[in-house]
Amino acid sequence: PHNIRHEFRQKNWIVSGSQHATHRCLAFTRHYSGREKKRFYKNVSITQSGSKAFEINLDQRKLKTPSGQPLVIPTESLAVAVATEWDTQHEFIKQHSMHLTALCNTVLDNPTHRTKAQIIRAMLHFLETDTICYRLEDPPELVAMQDEKWEPMLDWINKKYEVDINSTTSITGPVIPQETYRNLEHHLETHSDWALVGYENAIECLKSLVLTFALMDREITVEEAASLSRLETEFQIDKWGSVEWAHDTEFADTKSRVAAAVLFTHLVTEHTEIIQKSRTQ
């Protein structure tokens, strides 16, 4: 967002900014989108209600989740970002464009009633169908492009996380060692429920755990991750051209949602990272 005004007054923050996006990647987040409603508030503010608790106020009303519980956010920076989404709504509230708010709602309401362990298992399950693990045998130009663009991502995650993930041309999928699952599971377990929702959202959008890990670790950018996740589509566009409105909209939508997932994850983990760094100094 840009044009952000952040005014501190007796533990209250006033914010403004702008944000744009389109449709949802995750099926369960569709529960939170609906028909546009007219904006019914003038001011958006943030109130700190605890050491790790920030609430959004629409005029004098506390913002709540779809299930009716208060929208309590664990970090100030994420609260500012969520408040910005609400402040930048104009005549109508376009909930489908408020990705950060939807992610907060998902964490707090947990509409699919899953435990942390179940969320992690669902993410690890993506390794069996990870986009960059599946290679074609022709045409040669696309095979070469996949090797050039995707192989460095596999090399990176194998070295960084001491795992063994390989590509395959078989429809049965790659063989993933149990030790690889354990190493990645251990890493994911170190994250909060909030951060895991951001991870899962990005994985769903990119259809790739490998690309999501690289993105969260700042090894690649959102633009690069989105492009790598649709390499075959880009190859076909280069060869045959594109349906401009369809392909451009889809690509912009993916980037918007992935960017929100990454921002969400980083904003909810920064407080933990600061504490850990201070303890090691």
PDB file of C-alpha atoms in Angstrom:
ATOM      1  CA  PRO A   1       0.000   0.000   0.000  1.00  0.00           C
ATOM      2  CA  HIS A   2       1.057   3.600  -0.496  1.00  0.00           C
ATOM      3  CA  ASN A   3       0.030   6.975   0.931  1.00  0.00           C
ATOM      4  CA  ILE A   4      -0.064   5.481   4.418  1.00  0.00           C
ATOM      5  CA  ARG A   5      -0.753   7.867   7.295  1.00  0.00           C
ATOM      6  CA  HIS A   6       0.148   6.404  10.677  1.00  0.00           C
ATOM      7  CA  GLU A   7      -0.743   8.573  13.661  1.00  0.00           C
ATOM      8  CA  PHE A   8      -0.057   7.429  17.227  1.00  0.00           C
ATOM      9  CA  ARG A   9      -2.395   8.848  19.846  1.00  0.00           C
ATOM     10  CA  GLN A  10      -2.765   7.200  23.276  1.00  0.00           C
ATOM     11  CA  LYS A  11      -2.204   3.710  21.870  1.00  0.00           C
ATOM     12  CA  ASN A  12      -4.535   4.350  18.940  1.00  0.00           C
ATOM     13  CA  TRP A  13      -3.395   4.403  15.330  1.00  0.00           C
ATOM     14  CA  ILE A  14      -5.089   6.059  12.345  1.00  0.00           C
ATOM     15  CA  VAL A  15      -4.141   4.588   8.969  1.00  0.00           C
ATOM     16  CA  SER A  16      -4.878   5.024   5.297  1.00  0.00           C
ATOM     17  CA  GLY A  17      -3.565   3.524   2.040  1.00  0.00           C
ATOM     18  CA  SER A  18      -4.566   1.589  -1.067  1.00  0.00           C
ATOM     19  CA  GLN A  19      -4.749  -2.042  -2.221  1.00  0.00           C
ATOM     20  CA  HIS A  20      -6.020  -3.929  -5.263  1.00  0.00           C
ATOM     21  CA  ALA A  21      -6.754  -7.594  -6.056  1.00  0.00           C
ATOM     22  CA  THR A  22      -9.352  -9.971  -7.530  1.00  0.00           C
ATOM     23  CA  HIS A  23     -10.362 -13.596  -6.749  1.00  0.00           C
ATOM     24  CA  ARG A  24      -9.400 -16.074  -3.974  1.00  0.00           C
ATOM     25  CA  CYS A  25      -6.982 -18.988  -4.333  1.00  0.00           C
ATOM     26  CA  LEU A  26      -8.120 -21.041  -1.367  1.00  0.00           C
ATOM     27  CA  ALA A  27     -11.591 -22.557  -1.404  1.00  0.00           C
ATOM     28  CA  PHE A  28     -12.132 -22.026   2.308  1.00  0.00           C
ATOM     29  CA  THR A  29     -11.479 -18.288   2.044  1.00  0.00           C
ATOM     30  CA  ARG A  30     -14.478 -17.961  -0.263  1.00  0.00           C
ATOM     31  CA  HIS A  31     -16.566 -18.250   2.888  1.00  0.00           C
ATOM     32  CA  TYR A  32     -15.456 -14.726   3.745  1.00  0.00           C
ATOM     33  CA  SER A  33     -16.197 -13.067   0.436  1.00  0.00           C
ATOM     34  CA  GLY A  34     -19.642 -11.988  -0.600  1.00  0.00           C
ATOM     35  CA  ARG A  35     -21.659  -9.220  -2.102  1.00  0.00           C
ATOM     36  CA  GLU A  36     -20.243  -5.740  -1.827  1.00  0.00           C
ATOM     37  CA  LYS A  37     -21.666  -3.652   1.003  1.00  0.00           C
ATOM     38  CA  LYS A  38     -21.683   0.107   1.219  1.00  0.00           C
ATOM     39  CA  ARG A  39     -18.973   1.607   3.394  1.00  0.00           C
ATOM     40  CA  PHE A  40     -20.689   2.394   6.701  1.00  0.00           C
ATOM     41  CA  TYR A  41     -17.752   3.941   8.605  1.00  0.00           C
ATOM     42  CA  LYS A  42     -15.657   7.084   8.335  1.00  0.00           C
ATOM     43  CA  ASN A  43     -12.535   6.375  10.372  1.00  0.00           C
ATOM     44  CA  VAL A  44     -10.351   3.316  10.864  1.00  0.00           C
ATOM     45  CA  SER A  45      -8.140   3.049  13.931  1.00  0.00           C
ATOM     46  CA  ILE A  46      -6.100   0.485  15.849  1.00  0.00           C
ATOM     47  CA  THR A  47      -6.255  -0.094  19.601  1.00  0.00           C
ATOM     48  CA  GLN A  48      -3.669  -2.064  21.535  1.00  0.00           C
ATOM     49  CA  SER A  49      -5.478  -4.348  23.977  1.00  0.00           C
ATOM     50  CA  GLY A  50      -2.489  -6.364  25.182  1.00  0.00           C
ATOM     51  CA  SER A  51       1.229  -6.965  24.642  1.00  0.00           C
ATOM     52  CA  LYS A  52       0.453  -9.032  21.541  1.00  0.00           C
ATOM     53  CA  ALA A  53      -3.086  -7.921  20.812  1.00  0.00           C
ATOM     54  CA  PHE A  54      -4.192  -5.220  18.400  1.00  0.00           C
ATOM     55  CA  GLU A  55      -7.796  -4.591  17.389  1.00  0.00           C
ATOM     56  CA  ILE A  56      -9.244  -2.713  14.419  1.00  0.00           C
ATOM     57  CA  ASN A  57     -11.951  -0.114  15.023  1.00  0.00           C
ATOM     58  CA  LEU A  58     -14.394   1.083  12.374  1.00  0.00           C
ATOM     59  CA  ASP A  59     -15.489   4.347  13.985  1.00  0.00           C
ATOM     60  CA  GLN A  60     -16.513   3.060  17.439  1.00  0.00           C
ATOM     61  CA  ARG A  61     -17.140  -0.525  16.345  1.00  0.00           C
ATOM     62  CA  LYS A  62     -14.573  -3.255  16.852  1.00  0.00           C
ATOM     63  CA  LEU A  63     -13.974  -5.273  13.706  1.00  0.00           C
ATOM     64  CA  LYS A  64     -15.081  -8.896  14.060  1.00  0.00           C
ATOM     65  CA  THR A  65     -14.573 -12.104  12.137  1.00  0.00           C
ATOM     66  CA  PRO A  66     -17.429 -13.726  10.180  1.00  0.00           C
ATOM     67  CA  SER A  67     -18.133 -15.958  13.206  1.00  0.00           C
ATOM     68  CA  GLY A  68     -18.529 -12.883  15.405  1.00  0.00           C
ATOM     69  CA  GLN A  69     -15.373 -12.940  17.484  1.00  0.00           C
ATOM     70  CA  PRO A  70     -13.119  -9.863  17.799  1.00  0.00           C
ATOM     71  CA  LEU A  71     -10.432  -9.581  15.129  1.00  0.00           C
ATOM     72  CA  VAL A  72      -7.402  -9.593  17.440  1.00  0.00           C
ATOM     73  CA  ILE A  73      -4.077  -9.381  15.598  1.00  0.00           C
ATOM     74  CA  PRO A  74      -0.737 -10.372  17.219  1.00  0.00           C
ATOM     75  CA  THR A  75       1.560  -7.691  15.736  1.00  0.00           C
ATOM     76  CA  GLU A  76       1.252  -3.953  15.253  1.00  0.00           C
ATOM     77  CA  SER A  77       2.609  -4.032  11.710  1.00  0.00           C
ATOM     78  CA  LEU A  78       0.015  -6.559  10.546  1.00  0.00           C
ATOM     79  CA  ALA A  79      -2.711  -4.569  12.294  1.00  0.00           C
ATOM     80  CA  VAL A  80      -1.635  -1.452  10.372  1.00  0.00           C
ATOM     81  CA  ALA A  81      -1.743  -3.404   7.096  1.00  0.00           C
ATOM     82  CA  VAL A  82      -5.214  -4.807   7.821  1.00  0.00           C
ATOM     83  CA  ALA A  83      -6.506  -1.403   8.898  1.00  0.00           C
ATOM     84  CA  THR A  84      -5.154   0.006   5.636  1.00  0.00           C
ATOM     85  CA  GLU A  85      -7.263  -2.482   3.681  1.00  0.00           C
ATOM     86  CA  TRP A  86     -10.379  -1.203   5.420  1.00  0.00           C
ATOM     87  CA  ASP A  87      -9.406   2.459   5.181  1.00  0.00           C
ATOM     88  CA  THR A  88      -8.848   2.275   1.431  1.00  0.00           C
ATOM     89  CA  GLN A  89     -12.328   0.953   0.668  1.00  0.00           C
ATOM     90  CA  HIS A  90     -14.350   3.639  -1.079  1.00  0.00           C
ATOM     91  CA  GLU A  91     -18.115   3.714  -1.575  1.00  0.00           C
ATOM     92  CA  PHE A  92     -18.405  -0.070  -1.394  1.00  0.00           C
ATOM     93  CA  ILE A  93     -16.507  -2.603   0.712  1.00  0.00           C
ATOM     94  CA  LYS A  94     -14.862  -5.047  -1.683  1.00  0.00           C
ATOM     95  CA  GLN A  95     -14.145  -7.950   0.630  1.00  0.00           C
ATOM     96  CA  HIS A  96     -12.717 -10.072  -2.190  1.00  0.00           C
ATOM     97  CA  SER A  97      -9.816  -7.609  -2.422  1.00  0.00           C
ATOM     98  CA  MET A  98      -8.971  -7.700   1.290  1.00  0.00           C
ATOM     99  CA  HIS A  99      -6.554 -10.618   1.357  1.00  0.00           C
ATOM    100  CA  LEU A 100      -4.896  -9.841   4.693  1.00  0.00           C
ATOM    101  CA  THR A 101      -8.246  -9.539   6.440  1.00  0.00           C
ATOM    102  CA  ALA A 102      -9.341 -12.873   4.943  1.00  0.00           C
ATOM    103  CA  LEU A 103      -6.162 -14.560   6.189  1.00  0.00           C
ATOM    104  CA  CYS A 104      -6.724 -13.178   9.700  1.00  0.00           C
ATOM    105  CA  ASN A 105     -10.298 -14.472   9.624  1.00  0.00           C
ATOM    106  CA  THR A 106      -9.071 -17.889   8.537  1.00  0.00           C
ATOM    107  CA  VAL A 107      -6.675 -18.126  11.490  1.00  0.00           C
ATOM    108  CA  LEU A 108      -9.170 -16.936  14.089  1.00  0.00           C
ATOM    109  CA  ASP A 109     -12.291 -18.752  12.879  1.00  0.00           C
ATOM    110  CA  ASN A 110     -10.505 -21.848  11.540  1.00  0.00           C
ATOM    111  CA  PRO A 111     -13.521 -22.693   9.337  1.00  0.00           C
ATOM    112  CA  THR A 112     -12.141 -26.111   8.387  1.00  0.00           C
ATOM    113  CA  HIS A 113     -11.500 -27.004  12.067  1.00  0.00           C
ATOM    114  CA  ARG A 114      -7.967 -28.254  11.510  1.00  0.00           C
ATOM    115  CA  THR A 115      -5.162 -28.617  14.021  1.00  0.00           C
ATOM    116  CA  LYS A 116      -1.652 -27.301  13.437  1.00  0.00           C
ATOM    117  CA  ALA A 117      -0.462 -30.839  12.693  1.00  0.00           C
ATOM    118  CA  GLN A 118      -3.194 -31.303  10.080  1.00  0.00           C
ATOM    119  CA  ILE A 119      -2.295 -28.036   8.354  1.00  0.00           C
ATOM    120  CA  ILE A 120       1.363 -29.077   8.190  1.00  0.00           C
ATOM    121  CA  ARG A 121       0.486 -32.509   6.807  1.00  0.00           C
ATOM    122  CA  ALA A 122      -1.657 -30.894   4.125  1.00  0.00           C
ATOM    123  CA  MET A 123       1.245 -28.688   3.062  1.00  0.00           C
ATOM    124  CA  LEU A 124       3.709 -31.574   2.980  1.00  0.00           C
ATOM    125  CA  HIS A 125       1.235 -33.528   0.864  1.00  0.00           C
ATOM    126  CA  PHE A 126       1.840 -30.953  -1.887  1.00  0.00           C
ATOM    127  CA  LEU A 127       5.322 -32.404  -2.419  1.00  0.00           C
ATOM    128  CA  GLU A 128       3.708 -35.360  -4.163  1.00  0.00           C
ATOM    129  CA  THR A 129       2.237 -33.064  -6.816  1.00  0.00           C
ATOM    130  CA  ASP A 130       4.615 -30.102  -6.630  1.00  0.00           C
ATOM    131  CA  THR A 131       4.590 -28.179  -9.901  1.00  0.00           C
ATOM    132  CA  ILE A 132       8.343 -28.037 -10.358  1.00  0.00           C
ATOM    133  CA  CYS A 133       8.868 -31.739  -9.676  1.00  0.00           C
ATOM    134  CA  TYR A 134       6.897 -32.802 -12.754  1.00  0.00           C
ATOM    135  CA  ARG A 135       8.766 -32.579 -16.057  1.00  0.00           C
ATOM    136  CA  LEU A 136       7.603 -33.196 -19.599  1.00  0.00           C
ATOM    137  CA  GLU A 137       9.514 -35.279 -22.149  1.00  0.00           C
ATOM    138  CA  ASP A 138       8.652 -32.989 -25.060  1.00  0.00           C
ATOM    139  CA  PRO A 139       8.695 -30.563 -26.722  1.00  0.00           C
ATOM    140  CA  PRO A 140      12.477 -30.211 -26.295  1.00  0.00           C
ATOM    141  CA  GLU A 141      12.300 -26.424 -25.921  1.00  0.00           C
ATOM    142  CA  LEU A 142       9.953 -26.688 -22.933  1.00  0.00           C
ATOM    143  CA  VAL A 143      11.988 -29.506 -21.391  1.00  0.00           C
ATOM    144  CA  ALA A 144      15.093 -27.323 -21.609  1.00  0.00           C
ATOM    145  CA  MET A 145      13.221 -24.391 -20.069  1.00  0.00           C
ATOM    146  CA  GLN A 146      12.003 -26.540 -17.171  1.00  0.00           C
ATOM    147  CA  ASP A 147      15.524 -27.802 -16.494  1.00  0.00           C
ATOM    148  CA  GLU A 148      16.971 -24.300 -16.670  1.00  0.00           C
ATOM    149  CA  LYS A 149      14.352 -22.594 -14.492  1.00  0.00           C
ATOM    150  CA  TRP A 150      13.219 -25.295 -12.081  1.00  0.00           C
ATOM    151  CA  GLU A 151      16.340 -27.330 -11.347  1.00  0.00           C
ATOM    152  CA  PRO A 152      18.041 -24.461  -9.422  1.00  0.00           C
ATOM    153  CA  MET A 153      15.009 -24.334  -7.116  1.00  0.00           C
ATOM    154  CA  LEU A 154      15.361 -28.035  -6.296  1.00  0.00           C
ATOM    155  CA  ASP A 155      19.104 -27.632  -5.774  1.00  0.00           C
ATOM    156  CA  TRP A 156      18.441 -24.730  -3.422  1.00  0.00           C
ATOM    157  CA  ILE A 157      15.865 -26.430  -1.191  1.00  0.00           C
ATOM    158  CA  ASN A 158      17.854 -29.679  -1.066  1.00  0.00           C
ATOM    159  CA  LYS A 159      20.917 -27.830   0.189  1.00  0.00           C
ATOM    160  CA  LYS A 160      19.154 -25.331   2.459  1.00  0.00           C
ATOM    161  CA  TYR A 161      16.915 -27.817   4.261  1.00  0.00           C
ATOM    162  CA  GLU A 162      19.050 -30.961   3.860  1.00  0.00           C
ATOM    163  CA  VAL A 163      16.344 -32.792   1.939  1.00  0.00           C
ATOM    164  CA  ASP A 164      16.176 -34.969  -1.165  1.00  0.00           C
ATOM    165  CA  ILE A 165      13.552 -33.765  -3.650  1.00  0.00           C
ATOM    166  CA  ASN A 166      13.951 -34.737  -7.288  1.00  0.00           C
ATOM    167  CA  SER A 167      12.093 -34.227 -10.539  1.00  0.00           C
ATOM    168  CA  THR A 168      10.285 -36.931 -12.473  1.00  0.00           C
ATOM    169  CA  THR A 169       8.557 -37.548 -15.786  1.00  0.00           C
ATOM    170  CA  SER A 170       6.438 -40.325 -14.290  1.00  0.00           C
ATOM    171  CA  ILE A 171       2.725 -39.777 -13.681  1.00  0.00           C
ATOM    172  CA  THR A 172       3.135 -41.553 -10.333  1.00  0.00           C
ATOM    173  CA  GLY A 173       5.106 -38.609  -9.005  1.00  0.00           C
ATOM    174  CA  PRO A 174       8.514 -38.262  -7.354  1.00  0.00           C
ATOM    175  CA  VAL A 175       9.707 -40.571  -4.592  1.00  0.00           C
ATOM    176  CA  ILE A 176      10.065 -38.477  -1.433  1.00  0.00           C
ATOM    177  CA  PRO A 177      12.195 -39.983   1.386  1.00  0.00           C
ATOM    178  CA  GLN A 178      10.660 -39.975   4.865  1.00  0.00           C
ATOM    179  CA  GLU A 179      13.644 -38.027   6.176  1.00  0.00           C
ATOM    180  CA  THR A 180      12.761 -35.221   3.769  1.00  0.00           C
ATOM    181  CA  TYR A 181       9.242 -35.077   5.163  1.00  0.00           C
ATOM    182  CA  ARG A 182      10.610 -35.031   8.719  1.00  0.00           C
ATOM    183  CA  ASN A 183      13.046 -32.188   8.012  1.00  0.00           C
ATOM    184  CA  LEU A 184      10.408 -30.014   6.383  1.00  0.00           C
ATOM    185  CA  GLU A 185       7.870 -30.875   9.067  1.00  0.00           C
ATOM    186  CA  HIS A 186      10.337 -29.815  11.760  1.00  0.00           C
ATOM    187  CA  HIS A 187      10.842 -26.474  10.025  1.00  0.00           C
ATOM    188  CA  LEU A 188       7.113 -25.828   9.682  1.00  0.00           C
ATOM    189  CA  GLU A 189       6.499 -26.751  13.320  1.00  0.00           C
ATOM    190  CA  THR A 190       8.663 -23.799  14.385  1.00  0.00           C
ATOM    191  CA  HIS A 191       6.099 -21.405  12.885  1.00  0.00           C
ATOM    192  CA  SER A 192       2.943 -20.117  14.536  1.00  0.00           C
ATOM    193  CA  ASP A 193      -0.552 -20.998  13.369  1.00  0.00           C
ATOM    194  CA  TRP A 194      -0.720 -17.510  11.849  1.00  0.00           C
ATOM    195  CA  ALA A 195       2.419 -17.981   9.770  1.00  0.00           C
ATOM    196  CA  LEU A 196       1.314 -21.434   8.614  1.00  0.00           C
ATOM    197  CA  VAL A 197      -1.888 -19.997   7.143  1.00  0.00           C
ATOM    198  CA  GLY A 198       0.278 -17.641   5.081  1.00  0.00           C
ATOM    199  CA  TYR A 199       2.470 -20.541   3.951  1.00  0.00           C
ATOM    200  CA  GLU A 200      -0.516 -22.666   2.980  1.00  0.00           C
ATOM    201  CA  ASN A 201      -2.150 -19.845   1.048  1.00  0.00           C
ATOM    202  CA  ALA A 202       1.017 -19.297  -0.991  1.00  0.00           C
ATOM    203  CA  ILE A 203       1.417 -23.033  -1.616  1.00  0.00           C
ATOM    204  CA  GLU A 204      -2.171 -23.257  -2.876  1.00  0.00           C
ATOM    205  CA  CYS A 205      -1.680 -20.301  -5.205  1.00  0.00           C
ATOM    206  CA  LEU A 206       1.655 -21.489  -6.604  1.00  0.00           C
ATOM    207  CA  LYS A 207       0.825 -25.215  -6.446  1.00  0.00           C
ATOM    208  CA  SER A 208       4.350 -25.629  -5.117  1.00  0.00           C
ATOM    209  CA  LEU A 209       5.848 -26.090  -1.669  1.00  0.00           C
ATOM    210  CA  VAL A 210       9.346 -25.674  -3.099  1.00  0.00           C
ATOM    211  CA  LEU A 211       8.620 -22.272  -4.639  1.00  0.00           C
ATOM    212  CA  THR A 212       6.842 -21.150  -1.474  1.00  0.00           C
ATOM    213  CA  PHE A 213       9.821 -22.004   0.714  1.00  0.00           C
ATOM    214  CA  ALA A 214      12.144 -20.143  -1.658  1.00  0.00           C
ATOM    215  CA  LEU A 215       9.806 -17.166  -1.659  1.00  0.00           C
ATOM    216  CA  MET A 216       9.419 -17.037   2.126  1.00  0.00           C
ATOM    217  CA  ASP A 217      13.212 -17.227   2.472  1.00  0.00           C
ATOM    218  CA  ARG A 218      13.575 -14.317   0.015  1.00  0.00           C
ATOM    219  CA  GLU A 219      15.475 -16.497  -2.448  1.00  0.00           C
ATOM    220  CA  ILE A 220      13.093 -15.415  -5.224  1.00  0.00           C
ATOM    221  CA  THR A 221      10.595 -12.586  -5.681  1.00  0.00           C
ATOM    222  CA  VAL A 222       6.816 -12.797  -5.955  1.00  0.00           C
ATOM    223  CA  GLU A 223       7.071 -12.051  -9.674  1.00  0.00           C
ATOM    224  CA  GLU A 224       9.615 -14.848 -10.167  1.00  0.00           C
ATOM    225  CA  ALA A 225       7.606 -17.329  -8.101  1.00  0.00           C
ATOM    226  CA  ALA A 226       4.420 -16.624 -10.043  1.00  0.00           C
ATOM    227  CA  SER A 227       6.248 -16.972 -13.374  1.00  0.00           C
ATOM    228  CA  LEU A 228       7.950 -20.215 -12.349  1.00  0.00           C
ATOM    229  CA  SER A 229       4.634 -21.679 -11.210  1.00  0.00           C
ATOM    230  CA  ARG A 230       3.167 -21.319 -14.712  1.00  0.00           C
ATOM    231  CA  LEU A 231       6.174 -22.066 -16.876  1.00  0.00           C
ATOM    232  CA  GLU A 232       4.243 -24.201 -19.364  1.00  0.00           C
ATOM    233  CA  THR A 233       1.626 -21.469 -19.766  1.00  0.00           C
ATOM    234  CA  GLU A 234       4.310 -18.874 -20.445  1.00  0.00           C
ATOM    235  CA  PHE A 235       5.932 -21.211 -22.966  1.00  0.00           C
ATOM    236  CA  GLN A 236       2.620 -21.577 -24.804  1.00  0.00           C
ATOM    237  CA  ILE A 237       2.045 -17.813 -24.695  1.00  0.00           C
ATOM    238  CA  ASP A 238       5.491 -17.169 -26.191  1.00  0.00           C
ATOM    239  CA  LYS A 239       4.749 -19.666 -28.939  1.00  0.00           C
ATOM    240  CA  TRP A 240       1.087 -19.041 -29.723  1.00  0.00           C
ATOM    241  CA  GLY A 241       0.235 -15.738 -28.081  1.00  0.00           C
ATOM    242  CA  SER A 242      -2.195 -15.093 -25.254  1.00  0.00           C
ATOM    243  CA  VAL A 243      -5.778 -14.210 -24.581  1.00  0.00           C
ATOM    244  CA  GLU A 244      -4.652 -10.891 -23.153  1.00  0.00           C
ATOM    245  CA  TRP A 245      -7.411 -10.187 -20.665  1.00  0.00           C
ATOM    246  CA  ALA A 246      -7.567 -13.771 -19.378  1.00  0.00           C
ATOM    247  CA  HIS A 247      -3.870 -14.525 -18.956  1.00  0.00           C
ATOM    248  CA  ASP A 248      -2.983 -11.065 -17.684  1.00  0.00           C
ATOM    249  CA  THR A 249      -5.788 -11.085 -15.125  1.00  0.00           C
ATOM    250  CA  GLU A 250      -4.893 -14.568 -13.905  1.00  0.00           C
ATOM    251  CA  PHE A 251      -1.214 -13.660 -13.540  1.00  0.00           C
ATOM    252  CA  ALA A 252      -1.993 -10.411 -11.704  1.00  0.00           C
ATOM    253  CA  ASP A 253      -4.399 -12.245  -9.426  1.00  0.00           C
ATOM    254  CA  THR A 254      -1.806 -14.881  -8.533  1.00  0.00           C
ATOM    255  CA  LYS A 255       0.828 -12.252  -7.790  1.00  0.00           C
ATOM    256  CA  SER A 256      -1.580 -10.257  -5.646  1.00  0.00           C
ATOM    257  CA  ARG A 257      -2.559 -13.234  -3.521  1.00  0.00           C
ATOM    258  CA  VAL A 258       0.949 -14.613  -3.190  1.00  0.00           C
ATOM    259  CA  ALA A 259       2.281 -11.182  -2.218  1.00  0.00           C
ATOM    260  CA  ALA A 260      -0.406 -10.917   0.465  1.00  0.00           C
ATOM    261  CA  ALA A 261       0.461 -14.376   1.814  1.00  0.00           C
ATOM    262  CA  VAL A 262       4.166 -13.526   2.021  1.00  0.00           C
ATOM    263  CA  LEU A 263       3.514 -10.143   3.614  1.00  0.00           C
ATOM    264  CA  PHE A 264       1.121 -11.738   6.097  1.00  0.00           C
ATOM    265  CA  THR A 265       3.679 -14.376   7.097  1.00  0.00           C
ATOM    266  CA  HIS A 266       6.514 -11.903   7.499  1.00  0.00           C
ATOM    267  CA  LEU A 267       4.415  -9.432   9.496  1.00  0.00           C
ATOM    268  CA  VAL A 268       3.275 -12.078  11.993  1.00  0.00           C
ATOM    269  CA  THR A 269       6.762 -13.552  12.425  1.00  0.00           C
ATOM    270  CA  GLU A 270       8.798 -10.366  12.780  1.00  0.00           C
ATOM    271  CA  HIS A 271       7.985 -10.039  16.506  1.00  0.00           C
ATOM    272  CA  THR A 272       9.205 -13.590  17.178  1.00  0.00           C
ATOM    273  CA  GLU A 273      12.352 -13.010  15.136  1.00  0.00           C
ATOM    274  CA  ILE A 274      13.165  -9.851  17.108  1.00  0.00           C
ATOM    275  CA  ILE A 275      12.788 -11.716  20.416  1.00  0.00           C
ATOM    276  CA  GLN A 276      14.975 -14.602  19.229  1.00  0.00           C
ATOM    277  CA  LYS A 277      17.700 -12.233  18.026  1.00  0.00           C
ATOM    278  CA  SER A 278      17.698 -10.320  21.314  1.00  0.00           C
ATOM    279  CA  ARG A 279      18.116 -13.563  23.251  1.00  0.00           C
ATOM    280  CA  THR A 280      21.143 -14.600  21.205  1.00  0.00           C
ATOM    281  CA  GLN A 281      22.937 -11.266  21.550  1.00  0.00           C
TER     282      GLN A 281
END
